[in-house]
C-alpha atoms as a printed R data frame, in Angstrom:
    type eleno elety resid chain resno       x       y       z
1   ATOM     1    CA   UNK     A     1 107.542  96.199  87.443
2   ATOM     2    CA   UNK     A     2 109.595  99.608  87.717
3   ATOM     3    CA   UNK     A     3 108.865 103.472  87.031
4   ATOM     4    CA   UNK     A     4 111.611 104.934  88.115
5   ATOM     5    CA   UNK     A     5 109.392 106.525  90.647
6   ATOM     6    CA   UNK     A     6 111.949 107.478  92.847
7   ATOM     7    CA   UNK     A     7 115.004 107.692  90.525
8   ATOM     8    CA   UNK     A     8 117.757 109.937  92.132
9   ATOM     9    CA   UNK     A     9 115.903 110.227  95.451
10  ATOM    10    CA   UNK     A    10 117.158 109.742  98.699
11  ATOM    11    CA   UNK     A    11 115.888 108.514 102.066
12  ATOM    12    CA   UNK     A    12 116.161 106.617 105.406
13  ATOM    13    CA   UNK     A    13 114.141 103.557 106.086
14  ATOM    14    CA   UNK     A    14 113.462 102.401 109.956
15  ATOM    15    CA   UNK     A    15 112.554  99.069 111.438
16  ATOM    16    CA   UNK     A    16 113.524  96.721 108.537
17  ATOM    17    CA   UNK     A    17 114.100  93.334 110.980
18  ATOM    18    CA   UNK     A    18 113.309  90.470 108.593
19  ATOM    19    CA   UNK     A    19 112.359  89.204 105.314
20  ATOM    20    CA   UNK     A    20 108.365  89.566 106.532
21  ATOM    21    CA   UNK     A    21 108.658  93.094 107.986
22  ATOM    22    CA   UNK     A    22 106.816  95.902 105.811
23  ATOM    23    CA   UNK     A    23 110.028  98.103 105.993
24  ATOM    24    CA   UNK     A    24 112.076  95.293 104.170
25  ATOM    25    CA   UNK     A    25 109.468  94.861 101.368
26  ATOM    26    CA   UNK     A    26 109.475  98.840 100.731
27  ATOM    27    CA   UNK     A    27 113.273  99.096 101.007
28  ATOM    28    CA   UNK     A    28 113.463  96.543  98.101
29  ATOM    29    CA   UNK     A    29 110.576  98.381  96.288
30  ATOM    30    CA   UNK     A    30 112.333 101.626  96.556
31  ATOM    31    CA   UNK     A    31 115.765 100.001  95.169
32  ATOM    32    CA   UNK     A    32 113.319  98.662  91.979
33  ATOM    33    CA   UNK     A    33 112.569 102.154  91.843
34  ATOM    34    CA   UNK     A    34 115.619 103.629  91.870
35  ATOM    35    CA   UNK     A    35 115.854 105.235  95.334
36  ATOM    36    CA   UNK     A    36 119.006 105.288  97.615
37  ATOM    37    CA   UNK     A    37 118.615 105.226 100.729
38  ATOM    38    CA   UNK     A    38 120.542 104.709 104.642
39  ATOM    39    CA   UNK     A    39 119.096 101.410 106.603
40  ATOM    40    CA   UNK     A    40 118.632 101.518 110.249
41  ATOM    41    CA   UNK     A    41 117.423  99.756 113.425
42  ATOM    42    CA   UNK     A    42 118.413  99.743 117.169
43  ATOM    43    CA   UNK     A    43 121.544  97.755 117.470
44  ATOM    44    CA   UNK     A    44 119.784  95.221 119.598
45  ATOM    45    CA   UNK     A    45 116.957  94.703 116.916
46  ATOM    46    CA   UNK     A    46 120.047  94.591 114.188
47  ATOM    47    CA   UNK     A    47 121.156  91.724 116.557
48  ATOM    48    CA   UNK     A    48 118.071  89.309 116.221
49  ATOM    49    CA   UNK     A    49 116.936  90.572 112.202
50  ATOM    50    CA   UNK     A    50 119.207  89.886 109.353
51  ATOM    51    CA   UNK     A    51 119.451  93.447 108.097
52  ATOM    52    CA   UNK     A    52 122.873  92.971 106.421
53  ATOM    53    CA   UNK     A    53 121.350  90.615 103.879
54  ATOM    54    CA   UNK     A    54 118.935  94.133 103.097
55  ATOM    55    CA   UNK     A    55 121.779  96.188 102.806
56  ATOM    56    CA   UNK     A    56 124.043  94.028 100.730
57  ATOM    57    CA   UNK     A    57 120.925  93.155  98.167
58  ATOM    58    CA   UNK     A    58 120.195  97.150  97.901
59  ATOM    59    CA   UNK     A    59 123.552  98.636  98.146
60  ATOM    60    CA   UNK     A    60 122.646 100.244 101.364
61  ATOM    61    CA   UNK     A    61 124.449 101.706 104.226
62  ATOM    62    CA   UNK     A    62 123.312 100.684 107.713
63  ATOM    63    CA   UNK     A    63 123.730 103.170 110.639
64  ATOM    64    CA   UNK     A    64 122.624 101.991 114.033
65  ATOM    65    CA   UNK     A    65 120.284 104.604 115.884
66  ATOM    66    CA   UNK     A    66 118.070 104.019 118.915
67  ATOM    67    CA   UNK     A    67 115.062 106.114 117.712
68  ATOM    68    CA   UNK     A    68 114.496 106.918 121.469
69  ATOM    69    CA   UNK     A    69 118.264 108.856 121.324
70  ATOM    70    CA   UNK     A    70 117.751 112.308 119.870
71  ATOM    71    CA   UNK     A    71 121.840 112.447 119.972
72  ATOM    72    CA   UNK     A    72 121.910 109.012 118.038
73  ATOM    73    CA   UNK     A    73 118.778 110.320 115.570
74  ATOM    74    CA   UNK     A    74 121.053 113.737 115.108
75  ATOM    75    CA   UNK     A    75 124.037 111.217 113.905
76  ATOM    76    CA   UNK     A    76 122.001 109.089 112.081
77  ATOM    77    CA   UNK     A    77 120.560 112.276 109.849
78  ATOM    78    CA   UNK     A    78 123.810 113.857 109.050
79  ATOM    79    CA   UNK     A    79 125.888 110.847 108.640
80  ATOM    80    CA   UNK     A    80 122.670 109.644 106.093
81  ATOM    81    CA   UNK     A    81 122.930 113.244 104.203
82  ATOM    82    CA   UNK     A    82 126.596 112.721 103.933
83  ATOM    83    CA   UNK     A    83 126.294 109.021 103.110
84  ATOM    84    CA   UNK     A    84 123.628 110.005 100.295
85  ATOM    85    CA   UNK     A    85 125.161 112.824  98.857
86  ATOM    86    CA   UNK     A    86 122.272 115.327  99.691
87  ATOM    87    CA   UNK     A    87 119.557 116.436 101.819
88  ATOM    88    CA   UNK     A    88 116.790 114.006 102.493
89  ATOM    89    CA   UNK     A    89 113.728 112.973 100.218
90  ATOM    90    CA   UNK     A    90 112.013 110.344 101.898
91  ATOM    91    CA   UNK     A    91 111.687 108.543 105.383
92  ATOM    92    CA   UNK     A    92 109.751 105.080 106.691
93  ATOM    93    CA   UNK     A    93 109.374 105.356 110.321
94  ATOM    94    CA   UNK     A    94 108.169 101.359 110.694
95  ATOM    95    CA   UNK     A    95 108.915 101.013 114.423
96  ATOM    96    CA   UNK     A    96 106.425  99.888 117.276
97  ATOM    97    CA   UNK     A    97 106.852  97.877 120.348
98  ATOM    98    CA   UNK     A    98 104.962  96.851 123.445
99  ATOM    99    CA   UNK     A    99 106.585  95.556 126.337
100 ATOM   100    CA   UNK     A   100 103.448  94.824 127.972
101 ATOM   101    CA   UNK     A   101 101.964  92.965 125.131
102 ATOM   102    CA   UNK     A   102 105.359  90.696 124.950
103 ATOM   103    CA   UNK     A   103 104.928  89.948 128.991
104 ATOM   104    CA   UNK     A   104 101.133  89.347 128.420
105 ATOM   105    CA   UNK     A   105 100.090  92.174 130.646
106 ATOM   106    CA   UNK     A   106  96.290  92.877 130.356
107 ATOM   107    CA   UNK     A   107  95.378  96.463 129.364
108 ATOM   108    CA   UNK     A   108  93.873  97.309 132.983
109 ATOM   109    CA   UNK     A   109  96.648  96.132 134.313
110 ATOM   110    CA   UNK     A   110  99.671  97.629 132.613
111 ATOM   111    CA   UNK     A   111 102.886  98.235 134.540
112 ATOM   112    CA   UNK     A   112 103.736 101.711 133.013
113 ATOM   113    CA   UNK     A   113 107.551 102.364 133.142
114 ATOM   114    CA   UNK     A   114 106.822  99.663 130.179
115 ATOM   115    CA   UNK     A   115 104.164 101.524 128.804
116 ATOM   116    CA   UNK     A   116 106.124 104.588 128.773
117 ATOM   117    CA   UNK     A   117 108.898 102.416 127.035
118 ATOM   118    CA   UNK     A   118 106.504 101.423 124.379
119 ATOM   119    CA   UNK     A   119 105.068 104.878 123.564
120 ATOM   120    CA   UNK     A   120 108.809 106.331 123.752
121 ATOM   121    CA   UNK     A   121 109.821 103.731 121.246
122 ATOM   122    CA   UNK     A   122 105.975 103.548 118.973
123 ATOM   123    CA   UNK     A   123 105.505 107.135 118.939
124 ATOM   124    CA   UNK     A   124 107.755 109.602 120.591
125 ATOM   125    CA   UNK     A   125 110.120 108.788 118.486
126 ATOM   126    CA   UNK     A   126 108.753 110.181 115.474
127 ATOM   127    CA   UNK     A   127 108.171 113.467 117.199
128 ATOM   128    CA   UNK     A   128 112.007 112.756 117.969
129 ATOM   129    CA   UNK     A   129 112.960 112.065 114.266
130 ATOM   130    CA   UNK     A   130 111.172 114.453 112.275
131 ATOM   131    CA   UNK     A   131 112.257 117.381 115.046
132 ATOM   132    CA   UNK     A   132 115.743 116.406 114.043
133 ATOM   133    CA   UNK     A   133 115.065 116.491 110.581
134 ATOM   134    CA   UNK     A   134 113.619 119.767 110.911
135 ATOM   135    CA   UNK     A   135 116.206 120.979 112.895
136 ATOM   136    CA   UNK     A   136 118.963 119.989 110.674
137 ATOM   137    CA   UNK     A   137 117.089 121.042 107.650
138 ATOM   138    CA   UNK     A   138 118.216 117.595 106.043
139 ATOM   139    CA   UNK     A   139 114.769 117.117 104.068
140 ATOM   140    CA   UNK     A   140 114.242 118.660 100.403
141 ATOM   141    CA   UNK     A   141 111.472 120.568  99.619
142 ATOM   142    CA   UNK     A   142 108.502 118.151  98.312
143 ATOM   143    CA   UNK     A   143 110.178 115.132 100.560
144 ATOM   144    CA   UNK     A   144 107.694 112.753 101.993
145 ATOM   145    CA   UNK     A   145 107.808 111.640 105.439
146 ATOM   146    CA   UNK     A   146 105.787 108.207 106.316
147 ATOM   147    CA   UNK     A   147 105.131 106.338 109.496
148 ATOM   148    CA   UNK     A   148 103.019 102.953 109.564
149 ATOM   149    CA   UNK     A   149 100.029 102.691 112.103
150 ATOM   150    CA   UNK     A   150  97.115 100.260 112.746
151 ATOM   151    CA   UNK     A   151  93.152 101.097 112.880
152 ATOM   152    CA   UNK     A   152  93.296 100.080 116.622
153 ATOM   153    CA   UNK     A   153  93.665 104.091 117.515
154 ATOM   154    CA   UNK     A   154  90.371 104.955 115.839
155 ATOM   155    CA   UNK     A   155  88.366 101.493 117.091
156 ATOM   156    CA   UNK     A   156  88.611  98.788 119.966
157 ATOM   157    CA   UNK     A   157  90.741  95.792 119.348
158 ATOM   158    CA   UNK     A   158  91.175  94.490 123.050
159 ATOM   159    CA   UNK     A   159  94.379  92.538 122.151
160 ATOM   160    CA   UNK     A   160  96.054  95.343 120.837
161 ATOM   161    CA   UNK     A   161  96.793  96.521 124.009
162 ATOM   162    CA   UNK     A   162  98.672  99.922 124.757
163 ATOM   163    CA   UNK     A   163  99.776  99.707 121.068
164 ATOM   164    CA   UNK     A   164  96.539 101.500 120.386
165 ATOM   165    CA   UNK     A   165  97.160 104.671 122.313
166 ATOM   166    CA   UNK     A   166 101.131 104.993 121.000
167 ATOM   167    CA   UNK     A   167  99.179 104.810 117.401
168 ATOM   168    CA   UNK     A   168  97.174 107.581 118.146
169 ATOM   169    CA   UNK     A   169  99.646 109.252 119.352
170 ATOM   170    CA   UNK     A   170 101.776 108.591 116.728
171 ATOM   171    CA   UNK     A   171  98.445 109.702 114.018
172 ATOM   172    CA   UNK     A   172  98.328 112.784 116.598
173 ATOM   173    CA   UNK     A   173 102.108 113.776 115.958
174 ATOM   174    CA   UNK     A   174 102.252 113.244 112.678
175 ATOM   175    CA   UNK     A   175  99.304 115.794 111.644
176 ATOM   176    CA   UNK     A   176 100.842 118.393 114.059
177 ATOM   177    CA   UNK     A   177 104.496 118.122 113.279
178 ATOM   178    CA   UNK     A   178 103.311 117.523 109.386
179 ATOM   179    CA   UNK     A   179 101.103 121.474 109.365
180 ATOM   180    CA   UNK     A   180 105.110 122.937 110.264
181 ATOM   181    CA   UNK     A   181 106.995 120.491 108.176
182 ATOM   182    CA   UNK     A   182 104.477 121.310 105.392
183 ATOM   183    CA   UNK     A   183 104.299 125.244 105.835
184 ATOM   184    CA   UNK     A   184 107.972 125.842 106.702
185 ATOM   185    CA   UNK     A   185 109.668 123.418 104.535
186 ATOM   186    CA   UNK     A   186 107.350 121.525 102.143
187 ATOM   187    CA   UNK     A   187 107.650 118.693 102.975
188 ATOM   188    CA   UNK     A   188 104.427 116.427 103.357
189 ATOM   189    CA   UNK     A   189 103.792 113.822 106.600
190 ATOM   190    CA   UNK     A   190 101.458 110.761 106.660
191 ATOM   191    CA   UNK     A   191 100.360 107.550 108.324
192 ATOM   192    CA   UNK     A   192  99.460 104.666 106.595
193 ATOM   193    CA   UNK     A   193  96.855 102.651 108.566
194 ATOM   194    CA   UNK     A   194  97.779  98.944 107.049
195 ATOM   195    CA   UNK     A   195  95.632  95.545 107.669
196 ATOM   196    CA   UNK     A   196  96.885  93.554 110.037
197 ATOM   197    CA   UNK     A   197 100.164  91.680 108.396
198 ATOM   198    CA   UNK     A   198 101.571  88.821 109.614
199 ATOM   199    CA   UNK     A   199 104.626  90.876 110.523
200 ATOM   200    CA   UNK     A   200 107.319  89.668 112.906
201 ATOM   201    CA   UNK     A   201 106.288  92.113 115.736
202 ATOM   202    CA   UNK     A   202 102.602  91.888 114.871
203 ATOM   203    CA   UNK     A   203 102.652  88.066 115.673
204 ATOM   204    CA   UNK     A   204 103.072  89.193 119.035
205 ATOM   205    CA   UNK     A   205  99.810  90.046 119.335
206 ATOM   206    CA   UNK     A   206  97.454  87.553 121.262
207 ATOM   207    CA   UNK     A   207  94.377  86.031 118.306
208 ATOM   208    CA   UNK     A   208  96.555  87.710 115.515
209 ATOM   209    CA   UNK     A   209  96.315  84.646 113.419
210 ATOM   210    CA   UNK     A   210  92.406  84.482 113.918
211 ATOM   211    CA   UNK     A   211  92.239  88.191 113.845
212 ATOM   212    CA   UNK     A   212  93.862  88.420 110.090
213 ATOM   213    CA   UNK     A   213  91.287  85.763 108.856
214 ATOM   214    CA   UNK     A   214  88.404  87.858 110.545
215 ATOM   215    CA   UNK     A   215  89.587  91.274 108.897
216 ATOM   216    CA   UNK     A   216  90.435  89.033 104.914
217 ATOM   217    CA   UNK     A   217  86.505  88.236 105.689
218 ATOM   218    CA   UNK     A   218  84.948  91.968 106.504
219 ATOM   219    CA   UNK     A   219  87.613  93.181 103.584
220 ATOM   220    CA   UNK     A   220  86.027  93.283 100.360
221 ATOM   221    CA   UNK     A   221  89.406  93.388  98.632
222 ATOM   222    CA   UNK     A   222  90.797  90.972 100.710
223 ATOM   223    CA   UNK     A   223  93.727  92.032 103.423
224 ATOM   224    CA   UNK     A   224  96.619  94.277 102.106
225 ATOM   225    CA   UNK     A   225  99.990  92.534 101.899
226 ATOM   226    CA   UNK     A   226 103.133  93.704 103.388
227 ATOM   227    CA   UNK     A   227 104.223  94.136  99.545
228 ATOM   228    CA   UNK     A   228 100.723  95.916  98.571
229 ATOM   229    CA   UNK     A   229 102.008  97.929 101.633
230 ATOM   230    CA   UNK     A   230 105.180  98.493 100.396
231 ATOM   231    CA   UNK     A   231 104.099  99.825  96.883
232 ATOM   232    CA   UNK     A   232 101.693 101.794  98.588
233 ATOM   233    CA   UNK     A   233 104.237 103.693 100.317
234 ATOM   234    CA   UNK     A   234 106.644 104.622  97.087
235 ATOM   235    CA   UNK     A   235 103.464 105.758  95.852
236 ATOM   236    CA   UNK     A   236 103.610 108.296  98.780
237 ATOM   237    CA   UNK     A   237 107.294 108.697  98.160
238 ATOM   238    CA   UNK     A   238 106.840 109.917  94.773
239 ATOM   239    CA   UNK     A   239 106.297 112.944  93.230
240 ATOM   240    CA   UNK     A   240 103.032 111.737  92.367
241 ATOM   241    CA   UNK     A   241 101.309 112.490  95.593
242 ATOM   242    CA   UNK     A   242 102.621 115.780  96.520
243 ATOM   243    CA   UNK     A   243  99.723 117.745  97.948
244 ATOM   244    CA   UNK     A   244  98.766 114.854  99.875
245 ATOM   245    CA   UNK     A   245 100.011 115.602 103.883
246 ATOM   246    CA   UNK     A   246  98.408 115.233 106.995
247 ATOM   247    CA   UNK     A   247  96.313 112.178 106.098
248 ATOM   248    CA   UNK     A   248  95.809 108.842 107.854
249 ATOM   249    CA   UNK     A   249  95.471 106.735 104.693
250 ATOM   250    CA   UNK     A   250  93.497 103.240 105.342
251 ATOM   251    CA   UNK     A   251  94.950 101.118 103.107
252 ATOM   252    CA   UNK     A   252  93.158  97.631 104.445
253 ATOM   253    CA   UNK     A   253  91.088  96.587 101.509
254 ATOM   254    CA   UNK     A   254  88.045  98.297 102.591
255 ATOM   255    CA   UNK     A   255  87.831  96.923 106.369
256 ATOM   256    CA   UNK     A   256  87.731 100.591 108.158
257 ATOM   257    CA   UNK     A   257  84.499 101.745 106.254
258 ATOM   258    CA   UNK     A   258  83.220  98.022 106.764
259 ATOM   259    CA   UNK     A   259  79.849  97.441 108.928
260 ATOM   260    CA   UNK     A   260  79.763  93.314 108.447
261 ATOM   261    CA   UNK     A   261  80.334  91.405 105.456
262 ATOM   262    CA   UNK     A   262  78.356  88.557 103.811
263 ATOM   263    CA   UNK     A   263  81.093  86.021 104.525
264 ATOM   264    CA   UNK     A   264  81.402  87.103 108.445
265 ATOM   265    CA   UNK     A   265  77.451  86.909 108.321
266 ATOM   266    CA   UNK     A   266  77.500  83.281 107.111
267 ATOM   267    CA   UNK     A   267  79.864  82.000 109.238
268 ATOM   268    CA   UNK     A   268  78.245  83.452 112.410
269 ATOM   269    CA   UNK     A   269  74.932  81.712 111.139
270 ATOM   270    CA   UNK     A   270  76.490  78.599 110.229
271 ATOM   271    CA   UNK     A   271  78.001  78.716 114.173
272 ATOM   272    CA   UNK     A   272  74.567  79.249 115.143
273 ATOM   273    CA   UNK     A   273  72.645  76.321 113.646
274 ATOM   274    CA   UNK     A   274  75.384  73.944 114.864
């Protein structure tokens, strides 16, 4: 169903890669809801998604940027202002990547010009994004500016690997770039910290699959969907949340304030008298 939540607003949306990415579901939610908006992805990511699909189905423009490029981000938000027809109302940062959770290395035994990689790409980059935003003055007044994060960089998940430091880093950056955005230019900056969704980069994770049916347990609403994520973040989008800024926002069904659950208790006792 539509509101018109974001009728005549404009924005950029990062990381869309497939039909199962969060980024895909919100760009079609903010289409429903009457937002325009600029696509883009690094051109070797464009390469393996199907992003053209996206932008045909939403009327969308796609302009390459490697989020690590602050000349390619400084292209991507004037050529998105001029594409849109005005300054800037809303921006999905939905980008994260590990190279030492795709080659499998442990945590204690990372090999950190790839580390550096990943947090340049997970986190960095939104420093990187909303400085040229800033910069360029492209946002309006009241925009909303949202990146997507994980619970790992509050607790342990040992699988998660260096992912957990670039997402709090990435929580870190967001509240300090967010107190300027918000006092210079009104414009409000969150994370949304999202169950784990069977995503195509979250699948790279090693237990994921047993790790979702752990966290649907412990959840008392169940796991949030990439499309529960998705309406989540027009929510945030909308003028409807605009004194909310510099919040981590758990939006997992209930997991992060969980201590156990009945169901996780049963099966554990059910193991044990096996």
């Amino acid at each position: 169903m539509s509101y018109n939540l974001l009728k005549g607003k404009r924005g950029i949306i990062f990381g869309a890669l497939d039909e199962n990415s969060i980024a895909w579901k919100t760009a079609e939610r903010v289409h429903e809801e009457g937002g325009t908006f600029v696509l883009t992805n690094a051109p070797i990511a464009m390469r393996m998604g199907s992003i053209n699909k996206l932008a045909e189905k939403t009327g969308s423009k796609i302009i390459p940027a490697d989020a690590t490029s602050v000349e390619d981000l400084e292209t991507l938000v004037a050529g998105a202002v001029e594409e849109l027809g005005g300054k800037i109302d809303f921006v999905l940062h939905s980008i994260g990547m590990s190279i030492n959770v795709r080659k499998g290395r442990h945590y204690t035994d990372q090999k950190y010009d790839w580390t550096q990689k990943g947090t340049d790409v997970s986190a960095m980059s939104f420093h990187k994004t909303m400085q040229v935003l800033y910069k360029q003055d492209a946002m309006n007044e009241w925009g909303s500016i949202v990146a997507l994060t994980y619970m790992a960089a509050q607790r342990v998940f040992p699988d998660y690997n260096d992912m957990a430091d670039n997402k709090a880093y990435l929580e870190s950056i967001a509240r300090s770039f967010g107190y300027f955005f918000g006092r210079d230019k009104k414009v409000r900056v969150n994370t949304i910290s999202q169950s784990p969704t069977p995503t195509t980069a979250g699948q790279g994770v090693k237990g994921f699959d047993g790790f979702i049916a752990y966290a649907d347990k412990m959840s008392p609403l169940g796991n949030a969907t990439a499309q529960d994520c998705a309406d989540y973040t027009v929510s945030l989008f909308s003028d409807l949340t605009k004194k909310v800024t510099l919040q981590n926002l758990f939006h997992d069904g209930g997991f992060s304030n969980m201590g156990v659950s009945d169901a996780v208790m049963e099966a554990f006792v059910e193991a044990e008298e096996k």
